[in-house]
N, CA and C atoms as an extended XYZ file, in Angstrom:
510
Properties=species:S:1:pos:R:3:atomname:S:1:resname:S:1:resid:I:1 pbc="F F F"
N       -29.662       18.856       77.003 N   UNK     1
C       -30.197       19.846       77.925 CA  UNK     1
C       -29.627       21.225       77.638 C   UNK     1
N       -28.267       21.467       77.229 N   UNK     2
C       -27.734       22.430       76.898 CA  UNK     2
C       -28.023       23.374       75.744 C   UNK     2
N       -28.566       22.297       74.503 N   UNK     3
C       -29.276       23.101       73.081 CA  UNK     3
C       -30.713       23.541       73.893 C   UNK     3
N       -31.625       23.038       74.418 N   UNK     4
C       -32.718       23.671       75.297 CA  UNK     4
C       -32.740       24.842       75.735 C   UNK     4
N       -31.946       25.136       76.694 N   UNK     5
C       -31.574       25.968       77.754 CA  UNK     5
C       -30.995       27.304       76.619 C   UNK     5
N       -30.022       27.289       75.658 N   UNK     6
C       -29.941       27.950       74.490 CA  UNK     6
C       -30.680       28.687       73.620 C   UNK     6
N       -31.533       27.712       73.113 N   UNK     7
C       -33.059       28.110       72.574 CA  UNK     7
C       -34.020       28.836       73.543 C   UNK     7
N       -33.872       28.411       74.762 N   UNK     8
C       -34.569       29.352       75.127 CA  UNK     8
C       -34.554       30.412       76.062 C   UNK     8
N       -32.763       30.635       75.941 N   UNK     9
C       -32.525       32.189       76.300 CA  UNK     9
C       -32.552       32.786       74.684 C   UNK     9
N       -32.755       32.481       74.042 N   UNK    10
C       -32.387       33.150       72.523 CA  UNK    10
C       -34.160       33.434       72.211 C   UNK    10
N       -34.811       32.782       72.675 N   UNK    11
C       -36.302       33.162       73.062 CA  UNK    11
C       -36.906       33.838       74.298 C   UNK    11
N       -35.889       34.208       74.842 N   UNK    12
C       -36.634       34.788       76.143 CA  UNK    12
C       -36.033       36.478       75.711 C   UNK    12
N       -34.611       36.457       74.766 N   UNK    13
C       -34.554       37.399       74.558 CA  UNK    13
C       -35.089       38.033       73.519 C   UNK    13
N       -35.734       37.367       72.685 N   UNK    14
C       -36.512       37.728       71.506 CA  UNK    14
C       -37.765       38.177       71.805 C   UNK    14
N       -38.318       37.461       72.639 N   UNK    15
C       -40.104       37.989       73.149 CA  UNK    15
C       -39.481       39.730       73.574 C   UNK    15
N       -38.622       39.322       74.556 N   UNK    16
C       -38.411       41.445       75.644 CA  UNK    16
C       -37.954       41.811       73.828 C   UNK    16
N       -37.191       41.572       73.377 N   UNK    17
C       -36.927       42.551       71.901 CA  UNK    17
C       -38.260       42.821       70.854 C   UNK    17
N       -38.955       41.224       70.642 N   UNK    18
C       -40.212       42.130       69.819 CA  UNK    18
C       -40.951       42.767       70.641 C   UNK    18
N       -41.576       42.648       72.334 N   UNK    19
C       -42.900       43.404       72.621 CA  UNK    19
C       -42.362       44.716       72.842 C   UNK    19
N       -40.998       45.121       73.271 N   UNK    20
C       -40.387       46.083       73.146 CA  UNK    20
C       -40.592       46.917       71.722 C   UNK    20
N       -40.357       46.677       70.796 N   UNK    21
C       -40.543       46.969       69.537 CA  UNK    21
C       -42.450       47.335       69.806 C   UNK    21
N       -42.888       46.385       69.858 N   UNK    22
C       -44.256       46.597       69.937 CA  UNK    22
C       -45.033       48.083       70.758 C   UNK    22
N       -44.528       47.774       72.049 N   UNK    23
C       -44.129       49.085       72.706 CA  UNK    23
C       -44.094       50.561       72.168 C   UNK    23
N       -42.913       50.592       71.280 N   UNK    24
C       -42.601       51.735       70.792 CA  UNK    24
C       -43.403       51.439       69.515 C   UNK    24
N       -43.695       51.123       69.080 N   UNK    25
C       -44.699       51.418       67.645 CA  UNK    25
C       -45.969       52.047       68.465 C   UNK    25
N       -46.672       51.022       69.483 N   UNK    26
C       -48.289       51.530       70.037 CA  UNK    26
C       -47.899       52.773       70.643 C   UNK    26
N       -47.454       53.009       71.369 N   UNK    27
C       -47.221       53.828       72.284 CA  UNK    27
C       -46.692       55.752       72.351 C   UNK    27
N       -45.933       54.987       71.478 N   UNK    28
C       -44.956       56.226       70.740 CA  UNK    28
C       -44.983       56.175       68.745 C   UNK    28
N       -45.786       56.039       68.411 N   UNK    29
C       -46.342       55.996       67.109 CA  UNK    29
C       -45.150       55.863       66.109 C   UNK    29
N       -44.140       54.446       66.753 N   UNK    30
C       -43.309       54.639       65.531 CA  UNK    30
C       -41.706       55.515       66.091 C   UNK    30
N       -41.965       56.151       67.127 N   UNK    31
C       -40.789       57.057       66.894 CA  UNK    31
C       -39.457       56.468       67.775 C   UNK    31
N       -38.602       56.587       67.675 N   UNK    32
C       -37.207       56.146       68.690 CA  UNK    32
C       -36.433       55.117       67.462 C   UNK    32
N       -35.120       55.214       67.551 N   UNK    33
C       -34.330       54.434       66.357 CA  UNK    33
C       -33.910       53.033       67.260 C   UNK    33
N       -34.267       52.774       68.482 N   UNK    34
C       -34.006       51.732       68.735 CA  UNK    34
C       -34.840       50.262       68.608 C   UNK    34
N       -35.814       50.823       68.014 N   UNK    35
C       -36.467       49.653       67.559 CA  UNK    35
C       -35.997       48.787       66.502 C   UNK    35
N       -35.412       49.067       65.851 N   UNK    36
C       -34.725       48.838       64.698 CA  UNK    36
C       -33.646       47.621       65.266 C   UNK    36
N       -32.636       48.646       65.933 N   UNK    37
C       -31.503       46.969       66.492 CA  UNK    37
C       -32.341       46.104       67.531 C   UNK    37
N       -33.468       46.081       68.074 N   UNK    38
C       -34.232       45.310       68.754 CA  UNK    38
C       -34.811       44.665       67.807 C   UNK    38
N       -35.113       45.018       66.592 N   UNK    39
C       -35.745       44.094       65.685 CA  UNK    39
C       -34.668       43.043       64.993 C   UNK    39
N       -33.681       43.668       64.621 N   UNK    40
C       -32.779       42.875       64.825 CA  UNK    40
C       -32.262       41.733       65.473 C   UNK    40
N       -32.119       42.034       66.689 N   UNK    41
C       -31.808       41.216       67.575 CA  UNK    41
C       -32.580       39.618       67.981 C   UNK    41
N       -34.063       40.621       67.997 N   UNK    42
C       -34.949       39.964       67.982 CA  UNK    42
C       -35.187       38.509       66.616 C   UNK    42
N       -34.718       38.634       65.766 N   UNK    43
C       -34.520       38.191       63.946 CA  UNK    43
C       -33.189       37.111       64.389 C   UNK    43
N       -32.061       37.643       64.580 N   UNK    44
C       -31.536       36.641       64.830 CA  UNK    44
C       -31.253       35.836       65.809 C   UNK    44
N       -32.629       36.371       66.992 N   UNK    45
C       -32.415       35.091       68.159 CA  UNK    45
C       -33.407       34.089       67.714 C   UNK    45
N       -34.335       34.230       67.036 N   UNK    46
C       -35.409       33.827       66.217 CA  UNK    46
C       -34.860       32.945       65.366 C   UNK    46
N       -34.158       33.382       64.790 N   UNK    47
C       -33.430       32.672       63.631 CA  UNK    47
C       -32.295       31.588       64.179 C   UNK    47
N       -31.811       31.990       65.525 N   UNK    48
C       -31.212       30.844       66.234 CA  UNK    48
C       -32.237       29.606       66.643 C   UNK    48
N       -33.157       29.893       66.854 N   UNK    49
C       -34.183       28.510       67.397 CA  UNK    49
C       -34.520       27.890       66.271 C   UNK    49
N       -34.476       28.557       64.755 N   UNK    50
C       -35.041       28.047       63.742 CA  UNK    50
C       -34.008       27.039       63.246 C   UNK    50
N       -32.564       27.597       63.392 N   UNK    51
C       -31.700       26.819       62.925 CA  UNK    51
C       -31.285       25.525       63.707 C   UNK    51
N       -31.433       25.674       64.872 N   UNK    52
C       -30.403       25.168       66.312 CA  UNK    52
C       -31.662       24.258       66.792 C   UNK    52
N       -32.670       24.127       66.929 N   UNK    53
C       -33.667       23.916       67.973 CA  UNK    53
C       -34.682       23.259       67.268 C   UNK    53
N       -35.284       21.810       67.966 N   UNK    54
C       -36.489       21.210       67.633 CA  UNK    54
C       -37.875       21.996       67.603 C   UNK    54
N       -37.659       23.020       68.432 N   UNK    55
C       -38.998       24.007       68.276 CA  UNK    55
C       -38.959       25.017       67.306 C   UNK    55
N       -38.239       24.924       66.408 N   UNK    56
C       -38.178       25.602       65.101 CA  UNK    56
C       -39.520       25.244       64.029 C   UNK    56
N       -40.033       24.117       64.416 N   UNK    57
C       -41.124       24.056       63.545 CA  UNK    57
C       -42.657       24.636       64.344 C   UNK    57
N       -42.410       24.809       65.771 N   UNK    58
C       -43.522       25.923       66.661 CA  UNK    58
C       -43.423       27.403       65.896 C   UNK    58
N       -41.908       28.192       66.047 N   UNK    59
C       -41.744       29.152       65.867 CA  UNK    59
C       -42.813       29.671       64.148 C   UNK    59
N       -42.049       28.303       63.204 N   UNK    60
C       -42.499       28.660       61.892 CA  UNK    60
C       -43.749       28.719       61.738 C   UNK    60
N       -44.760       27.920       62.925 N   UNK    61
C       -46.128       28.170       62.650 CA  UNK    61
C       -46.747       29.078       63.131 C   UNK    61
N       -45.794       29.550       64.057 N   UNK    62
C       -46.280       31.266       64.865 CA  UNK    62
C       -45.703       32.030       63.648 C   UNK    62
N       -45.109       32.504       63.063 N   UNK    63
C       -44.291       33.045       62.190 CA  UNK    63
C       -45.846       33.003       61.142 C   UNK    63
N       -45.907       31.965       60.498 N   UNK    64
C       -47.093       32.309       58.843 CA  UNK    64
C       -47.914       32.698       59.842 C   UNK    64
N       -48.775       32.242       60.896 N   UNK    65
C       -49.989       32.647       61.429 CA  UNK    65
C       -49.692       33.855       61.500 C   UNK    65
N       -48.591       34.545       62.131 N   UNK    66
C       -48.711       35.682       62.633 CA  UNK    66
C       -48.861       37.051       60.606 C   UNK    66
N       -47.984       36.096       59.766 N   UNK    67
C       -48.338       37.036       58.846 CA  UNK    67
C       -49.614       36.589       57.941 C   UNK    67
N       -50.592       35.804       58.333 N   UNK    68
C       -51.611       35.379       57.694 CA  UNK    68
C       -52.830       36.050       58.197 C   UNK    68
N       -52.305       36.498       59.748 N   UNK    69
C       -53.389       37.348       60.696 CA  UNK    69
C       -53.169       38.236       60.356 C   UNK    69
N       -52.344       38.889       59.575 N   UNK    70
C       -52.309       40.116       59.263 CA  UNK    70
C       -51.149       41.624       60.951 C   UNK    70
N       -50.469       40.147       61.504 N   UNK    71
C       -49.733       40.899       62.859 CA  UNK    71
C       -48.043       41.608       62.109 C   UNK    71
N       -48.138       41.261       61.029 N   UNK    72
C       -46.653       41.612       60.365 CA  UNK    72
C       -47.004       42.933       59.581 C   UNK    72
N       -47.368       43.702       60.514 N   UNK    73
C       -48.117       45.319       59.624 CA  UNK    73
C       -47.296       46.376       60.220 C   UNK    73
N       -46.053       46.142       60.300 N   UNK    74
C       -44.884       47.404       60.129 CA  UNK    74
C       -43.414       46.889       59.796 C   UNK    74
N       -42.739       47.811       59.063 N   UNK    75
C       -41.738       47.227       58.275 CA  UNK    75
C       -40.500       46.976       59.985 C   UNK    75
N       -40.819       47.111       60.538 N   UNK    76
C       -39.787       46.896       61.459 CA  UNK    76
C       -40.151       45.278       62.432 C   UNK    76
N       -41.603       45.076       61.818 N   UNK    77
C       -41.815       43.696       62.359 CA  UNK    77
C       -41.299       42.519       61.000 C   UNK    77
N       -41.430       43.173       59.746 N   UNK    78
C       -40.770       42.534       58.569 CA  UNK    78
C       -39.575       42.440       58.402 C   UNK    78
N       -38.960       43.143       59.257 N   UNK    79
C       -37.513       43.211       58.822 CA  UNK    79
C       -36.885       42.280       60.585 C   UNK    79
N       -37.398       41.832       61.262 N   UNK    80
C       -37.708       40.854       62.301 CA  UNK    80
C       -37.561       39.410       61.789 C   UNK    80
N       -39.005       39.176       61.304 N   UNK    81
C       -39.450       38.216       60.139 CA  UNK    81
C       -38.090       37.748       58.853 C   UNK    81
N       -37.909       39.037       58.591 N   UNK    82
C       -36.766       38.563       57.022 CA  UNK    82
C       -35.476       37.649       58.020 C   UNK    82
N       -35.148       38.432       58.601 N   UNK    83
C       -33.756       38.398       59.566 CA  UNK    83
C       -34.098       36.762       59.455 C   UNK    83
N       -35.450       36.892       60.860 N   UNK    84
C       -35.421       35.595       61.655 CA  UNK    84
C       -35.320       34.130       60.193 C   UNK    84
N       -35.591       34.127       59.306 N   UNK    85
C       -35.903       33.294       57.669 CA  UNK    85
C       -34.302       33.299       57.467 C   UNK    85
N       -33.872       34.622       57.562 N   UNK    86
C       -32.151       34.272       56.827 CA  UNK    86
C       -31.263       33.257       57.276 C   UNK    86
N       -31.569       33.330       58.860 N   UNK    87
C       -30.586       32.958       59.975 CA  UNK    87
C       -30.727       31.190       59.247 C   UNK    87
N       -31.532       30.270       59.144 N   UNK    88
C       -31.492       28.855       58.955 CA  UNK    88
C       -31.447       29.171       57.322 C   UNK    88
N       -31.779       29.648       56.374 N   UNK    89
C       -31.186       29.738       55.370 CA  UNK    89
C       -29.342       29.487       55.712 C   UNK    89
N       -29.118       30.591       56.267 N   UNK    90
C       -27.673       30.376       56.016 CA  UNK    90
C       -26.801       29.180       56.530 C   UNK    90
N       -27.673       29.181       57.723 N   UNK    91
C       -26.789       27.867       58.500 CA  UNK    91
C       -27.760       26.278       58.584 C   UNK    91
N       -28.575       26.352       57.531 N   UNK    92
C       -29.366       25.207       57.741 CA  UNK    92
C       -30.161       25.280       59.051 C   UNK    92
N       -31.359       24.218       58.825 N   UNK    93
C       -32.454       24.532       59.913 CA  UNK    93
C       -32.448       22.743       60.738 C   UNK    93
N       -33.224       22.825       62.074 N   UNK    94
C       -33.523       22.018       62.872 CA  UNK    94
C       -35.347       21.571       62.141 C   UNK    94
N       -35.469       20.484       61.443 N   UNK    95
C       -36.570       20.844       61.173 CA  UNK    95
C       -37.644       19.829       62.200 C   UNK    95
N       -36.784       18.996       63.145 N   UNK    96
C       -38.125       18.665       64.312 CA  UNK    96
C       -38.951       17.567       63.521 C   UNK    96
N       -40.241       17.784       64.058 N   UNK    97
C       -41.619       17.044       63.747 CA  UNK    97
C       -42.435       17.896       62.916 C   UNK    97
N       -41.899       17.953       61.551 N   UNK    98
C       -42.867       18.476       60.632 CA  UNK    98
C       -44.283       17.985       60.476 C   UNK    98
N       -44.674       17.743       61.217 N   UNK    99
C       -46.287       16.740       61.311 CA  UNK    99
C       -46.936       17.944       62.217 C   UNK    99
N       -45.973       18.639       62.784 N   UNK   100
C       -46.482       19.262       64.276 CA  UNK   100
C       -46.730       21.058       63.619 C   UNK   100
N       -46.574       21.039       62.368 N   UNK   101
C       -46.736       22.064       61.661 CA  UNK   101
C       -48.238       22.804       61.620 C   UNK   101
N       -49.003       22.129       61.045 N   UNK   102
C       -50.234       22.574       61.035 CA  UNK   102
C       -50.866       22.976       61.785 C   UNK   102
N       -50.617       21.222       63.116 N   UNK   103
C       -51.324       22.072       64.380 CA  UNK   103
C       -51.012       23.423       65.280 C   UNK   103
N       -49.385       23.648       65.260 N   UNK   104
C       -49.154       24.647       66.038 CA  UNK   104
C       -49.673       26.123       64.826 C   UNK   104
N       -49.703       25.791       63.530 N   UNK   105
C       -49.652       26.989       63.025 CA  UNK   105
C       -51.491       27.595       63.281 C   UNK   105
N       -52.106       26.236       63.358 N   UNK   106
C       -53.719       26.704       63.935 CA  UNK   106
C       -54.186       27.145       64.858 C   UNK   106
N       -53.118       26.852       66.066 N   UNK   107
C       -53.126       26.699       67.032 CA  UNK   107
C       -52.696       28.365       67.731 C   UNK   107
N       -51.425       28.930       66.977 N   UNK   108
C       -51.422       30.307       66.982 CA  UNK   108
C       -52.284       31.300       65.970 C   UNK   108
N       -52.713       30.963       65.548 N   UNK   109
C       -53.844       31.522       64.728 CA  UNK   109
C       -54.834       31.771       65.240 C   UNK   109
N       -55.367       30.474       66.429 N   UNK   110
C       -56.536       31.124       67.420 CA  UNK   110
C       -56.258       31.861       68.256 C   UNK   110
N       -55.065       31.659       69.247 N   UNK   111
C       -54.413       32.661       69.939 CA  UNK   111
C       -54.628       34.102       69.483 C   UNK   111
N       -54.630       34.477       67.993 N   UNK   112
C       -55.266       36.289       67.780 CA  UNK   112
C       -56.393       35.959       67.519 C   UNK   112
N       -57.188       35.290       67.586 N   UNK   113
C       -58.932       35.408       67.846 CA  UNK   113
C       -59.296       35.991       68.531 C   UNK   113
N       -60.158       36.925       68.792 N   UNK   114
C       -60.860       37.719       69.663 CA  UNK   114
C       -61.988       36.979       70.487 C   UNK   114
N       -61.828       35.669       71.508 N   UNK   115
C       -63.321       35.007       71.816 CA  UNK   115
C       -63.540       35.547       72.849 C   UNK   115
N       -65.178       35.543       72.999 N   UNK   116
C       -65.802       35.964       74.091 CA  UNK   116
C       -66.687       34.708       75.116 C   UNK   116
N       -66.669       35.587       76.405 N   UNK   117
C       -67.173       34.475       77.483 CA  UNK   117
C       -66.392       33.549       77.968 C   UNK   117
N       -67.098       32.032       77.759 N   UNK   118
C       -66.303       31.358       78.027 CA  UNK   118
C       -64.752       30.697       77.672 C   UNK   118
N       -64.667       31.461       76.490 N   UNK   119
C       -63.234       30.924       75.659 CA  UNK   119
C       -62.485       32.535       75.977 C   UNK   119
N       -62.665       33.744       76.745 N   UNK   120
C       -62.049       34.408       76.922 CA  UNK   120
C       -60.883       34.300       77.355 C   UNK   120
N       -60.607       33.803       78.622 N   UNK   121
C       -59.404       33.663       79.011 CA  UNK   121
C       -58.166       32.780       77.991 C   UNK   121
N       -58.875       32.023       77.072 N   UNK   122
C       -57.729       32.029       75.879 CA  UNK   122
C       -57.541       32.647       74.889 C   UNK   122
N       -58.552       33.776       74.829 N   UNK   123
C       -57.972       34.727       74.042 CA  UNK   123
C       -56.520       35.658       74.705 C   UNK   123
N       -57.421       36.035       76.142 N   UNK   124
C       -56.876       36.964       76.453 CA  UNK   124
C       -55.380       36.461       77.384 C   UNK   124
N       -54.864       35.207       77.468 N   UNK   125
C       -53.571       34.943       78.050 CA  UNK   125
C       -52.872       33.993       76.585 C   UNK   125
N       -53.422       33.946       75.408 N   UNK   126
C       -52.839       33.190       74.412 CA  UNK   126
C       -52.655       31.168       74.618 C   UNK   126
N       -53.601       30.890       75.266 N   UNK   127
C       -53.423       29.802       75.984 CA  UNK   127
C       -53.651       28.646       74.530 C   UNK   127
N       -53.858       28.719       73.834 N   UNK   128
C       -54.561       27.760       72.764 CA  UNK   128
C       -53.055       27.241       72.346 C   UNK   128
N       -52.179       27.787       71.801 N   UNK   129
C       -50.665       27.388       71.334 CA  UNK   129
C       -49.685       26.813       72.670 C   UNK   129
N       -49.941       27.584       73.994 N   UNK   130
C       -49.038       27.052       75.043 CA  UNK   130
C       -49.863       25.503       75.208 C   UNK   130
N       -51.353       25.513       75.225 N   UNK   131
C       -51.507       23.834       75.253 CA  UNK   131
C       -51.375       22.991       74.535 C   UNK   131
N       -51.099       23.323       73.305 N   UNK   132
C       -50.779       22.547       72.046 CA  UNK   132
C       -49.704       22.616       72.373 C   UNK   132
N       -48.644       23.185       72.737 N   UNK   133
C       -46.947       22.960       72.928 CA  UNK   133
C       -46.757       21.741       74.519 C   UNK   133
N       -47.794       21.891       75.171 N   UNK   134
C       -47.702       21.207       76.209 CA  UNK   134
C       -48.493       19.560       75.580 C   UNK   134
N       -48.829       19.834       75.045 N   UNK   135
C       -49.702       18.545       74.432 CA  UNK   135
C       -48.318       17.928       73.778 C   UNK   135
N       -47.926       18.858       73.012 N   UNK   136
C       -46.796       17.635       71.734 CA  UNK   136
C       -45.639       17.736       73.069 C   UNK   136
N       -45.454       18.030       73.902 N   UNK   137
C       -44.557       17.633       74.790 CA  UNK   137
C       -44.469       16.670       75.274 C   UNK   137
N       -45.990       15.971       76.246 N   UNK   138
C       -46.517       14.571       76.408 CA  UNK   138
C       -46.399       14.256       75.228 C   UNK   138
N       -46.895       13.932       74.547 N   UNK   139
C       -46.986       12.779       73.435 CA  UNK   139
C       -45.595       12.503       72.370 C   UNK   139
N       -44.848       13.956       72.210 N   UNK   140
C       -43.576       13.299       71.400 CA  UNK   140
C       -42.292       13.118       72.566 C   UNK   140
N       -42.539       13.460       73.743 N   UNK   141
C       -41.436       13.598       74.703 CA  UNK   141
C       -40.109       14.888       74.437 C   UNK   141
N       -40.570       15.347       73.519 N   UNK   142
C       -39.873       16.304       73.124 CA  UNK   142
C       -40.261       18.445       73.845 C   UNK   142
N       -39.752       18.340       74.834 N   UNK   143
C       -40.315       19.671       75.765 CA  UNK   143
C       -40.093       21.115       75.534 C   UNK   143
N       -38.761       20.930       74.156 N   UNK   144
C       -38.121       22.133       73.604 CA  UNK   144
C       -39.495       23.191       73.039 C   UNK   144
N       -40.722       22.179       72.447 N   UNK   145
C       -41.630       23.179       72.056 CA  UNK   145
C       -42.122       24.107       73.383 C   UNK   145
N       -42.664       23.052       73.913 N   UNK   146
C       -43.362       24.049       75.403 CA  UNK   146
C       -42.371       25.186       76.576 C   UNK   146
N       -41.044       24.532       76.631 N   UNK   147
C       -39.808       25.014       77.210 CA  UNK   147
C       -39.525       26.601       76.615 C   UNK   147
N       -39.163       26.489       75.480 N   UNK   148
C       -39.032       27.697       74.337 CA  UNK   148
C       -40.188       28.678       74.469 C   UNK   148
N       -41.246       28.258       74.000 N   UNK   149
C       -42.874       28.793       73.846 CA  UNK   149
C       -43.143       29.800       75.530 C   UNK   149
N       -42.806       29.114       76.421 N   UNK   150
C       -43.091       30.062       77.776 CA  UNK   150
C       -41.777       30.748       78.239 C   UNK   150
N       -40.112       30.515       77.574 N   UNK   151
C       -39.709       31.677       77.700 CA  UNK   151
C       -39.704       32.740       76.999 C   UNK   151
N       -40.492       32.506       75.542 N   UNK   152
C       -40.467       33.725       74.633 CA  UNK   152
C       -41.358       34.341       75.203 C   UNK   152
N       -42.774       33.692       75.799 N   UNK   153
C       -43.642       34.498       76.282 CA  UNK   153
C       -43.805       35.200       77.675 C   UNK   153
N       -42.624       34.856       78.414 N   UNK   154
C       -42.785       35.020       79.263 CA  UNK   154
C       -42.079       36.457       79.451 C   UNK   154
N       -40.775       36.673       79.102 N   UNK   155
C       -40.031       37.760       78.295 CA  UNK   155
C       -40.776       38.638       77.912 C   UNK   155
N       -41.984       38.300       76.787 N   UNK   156
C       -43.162       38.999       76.074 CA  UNK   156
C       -43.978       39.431       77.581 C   UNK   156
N       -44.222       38.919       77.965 N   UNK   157
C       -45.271       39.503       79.144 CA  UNK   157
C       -45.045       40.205       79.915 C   UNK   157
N       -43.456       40.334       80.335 N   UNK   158
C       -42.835       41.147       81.435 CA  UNK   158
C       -42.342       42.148       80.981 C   UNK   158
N       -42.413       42.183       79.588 N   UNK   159
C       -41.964       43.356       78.950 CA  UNK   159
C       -43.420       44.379       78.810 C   UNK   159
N       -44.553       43.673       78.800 N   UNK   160
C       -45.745       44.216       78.468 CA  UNK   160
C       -46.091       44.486       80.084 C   UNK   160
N       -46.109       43.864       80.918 N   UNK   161
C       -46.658       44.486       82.225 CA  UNK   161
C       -45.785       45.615       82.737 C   UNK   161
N       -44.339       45.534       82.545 N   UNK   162
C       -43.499       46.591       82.886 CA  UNK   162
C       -43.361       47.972       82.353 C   UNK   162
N       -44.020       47.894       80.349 N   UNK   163
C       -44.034       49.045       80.363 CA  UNK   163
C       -45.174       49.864       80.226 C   UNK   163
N       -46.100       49.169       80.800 N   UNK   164
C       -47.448       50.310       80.715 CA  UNK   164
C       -47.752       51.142       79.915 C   UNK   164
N       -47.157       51.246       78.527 N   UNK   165
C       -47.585       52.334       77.846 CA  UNK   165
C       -45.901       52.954       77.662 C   UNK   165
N       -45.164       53.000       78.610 N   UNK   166
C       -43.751       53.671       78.230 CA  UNK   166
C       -42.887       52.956       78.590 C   UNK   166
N       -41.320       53.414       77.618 N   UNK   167
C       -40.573       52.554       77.383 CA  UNK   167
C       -39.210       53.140       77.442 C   UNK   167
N       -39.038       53.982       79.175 N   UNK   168
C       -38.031       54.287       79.154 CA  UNK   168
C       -37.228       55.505       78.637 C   UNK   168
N       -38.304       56.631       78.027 N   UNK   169
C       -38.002       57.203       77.539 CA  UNK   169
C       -37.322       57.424       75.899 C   UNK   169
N       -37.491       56.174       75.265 N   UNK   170
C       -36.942       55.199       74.296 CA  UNK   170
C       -37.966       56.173       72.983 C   UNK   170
């Protein structure tokens, strides 16, 4: 219960560090130097779930999707990305249910789909990967995916409703 609870403060602080980052790129076109140790930060809490945590094989399929969608399009989200890769390089990785690879990596891949109508509301709340994390939860008994997955996002969301466009002056 304790590696859980770990993983996913190290994900709850990674979501507020990347949408933060995100933040200041949309918003402020790039400018403020604190994006940088937030990307950071963000890299090696990332890199803690990869190493430490059964949901290290969720993260890795959000991770290629996200640079296969083409979402890794500023060097301060790459240098996020490098970090988060070093961290289980160095200290070895948790590698989980490598079976559970594909689906979550498809699974966040639809999540940046743009659907309309009736599949809107999973575009627009990212719901396609949180039910696939809730799915391999029932079926492998293993909850670290779904547990992890809604505090990174949840972090991510409160960081996005809170800053409306600004970030503190940042």
């Amino acid at each position: 219960m304790y590696d859980i609870l770990l993983a996913a403060v190290a994900a709850l602080v990674a979501g507020a560090a990347i949408k933060h980052v995100d933040c200041i790129e949309d918003s402020k076109g790039g400018e403020g130097n604190v994006k940088w140790p937030l990307a950071i930060v963000a890299g090696l809490c990332i890199g803690y779930v990869l190493a430490f945590s059964p949901a290290a094989v969720l993260f890795i399929g959000v991770i290629a999707a996200q640079v296969l969608m083409g979402k890794i399009d500023r060097a301060v989200h790459g240098t996020a990305v490098i970090i988060a890769a070093a961290v289980p390089l160095l200290l070895g990785m948790q590698y989980g249910e490598m079976g559970l690879l594909l689906p979550f990596f498809a699974l966040a891949a639809l999540d940046e789909v743009d659907f309309r109508e009736a599949l809107k509301p999973f575009s627009d709340y990212r719901l396609w990967l949180k039910a696939g994390a809730l799915v391999a939860g029932a079926l492998t008994g293993v909850w670290d995916y779904f547990v992890v997955l809604l505090a990174f996002d949840a972090a991510y969301l409160a960081v996005d409703r809170y800053s409306n466009g600004k970030m503190l002056g940042m």
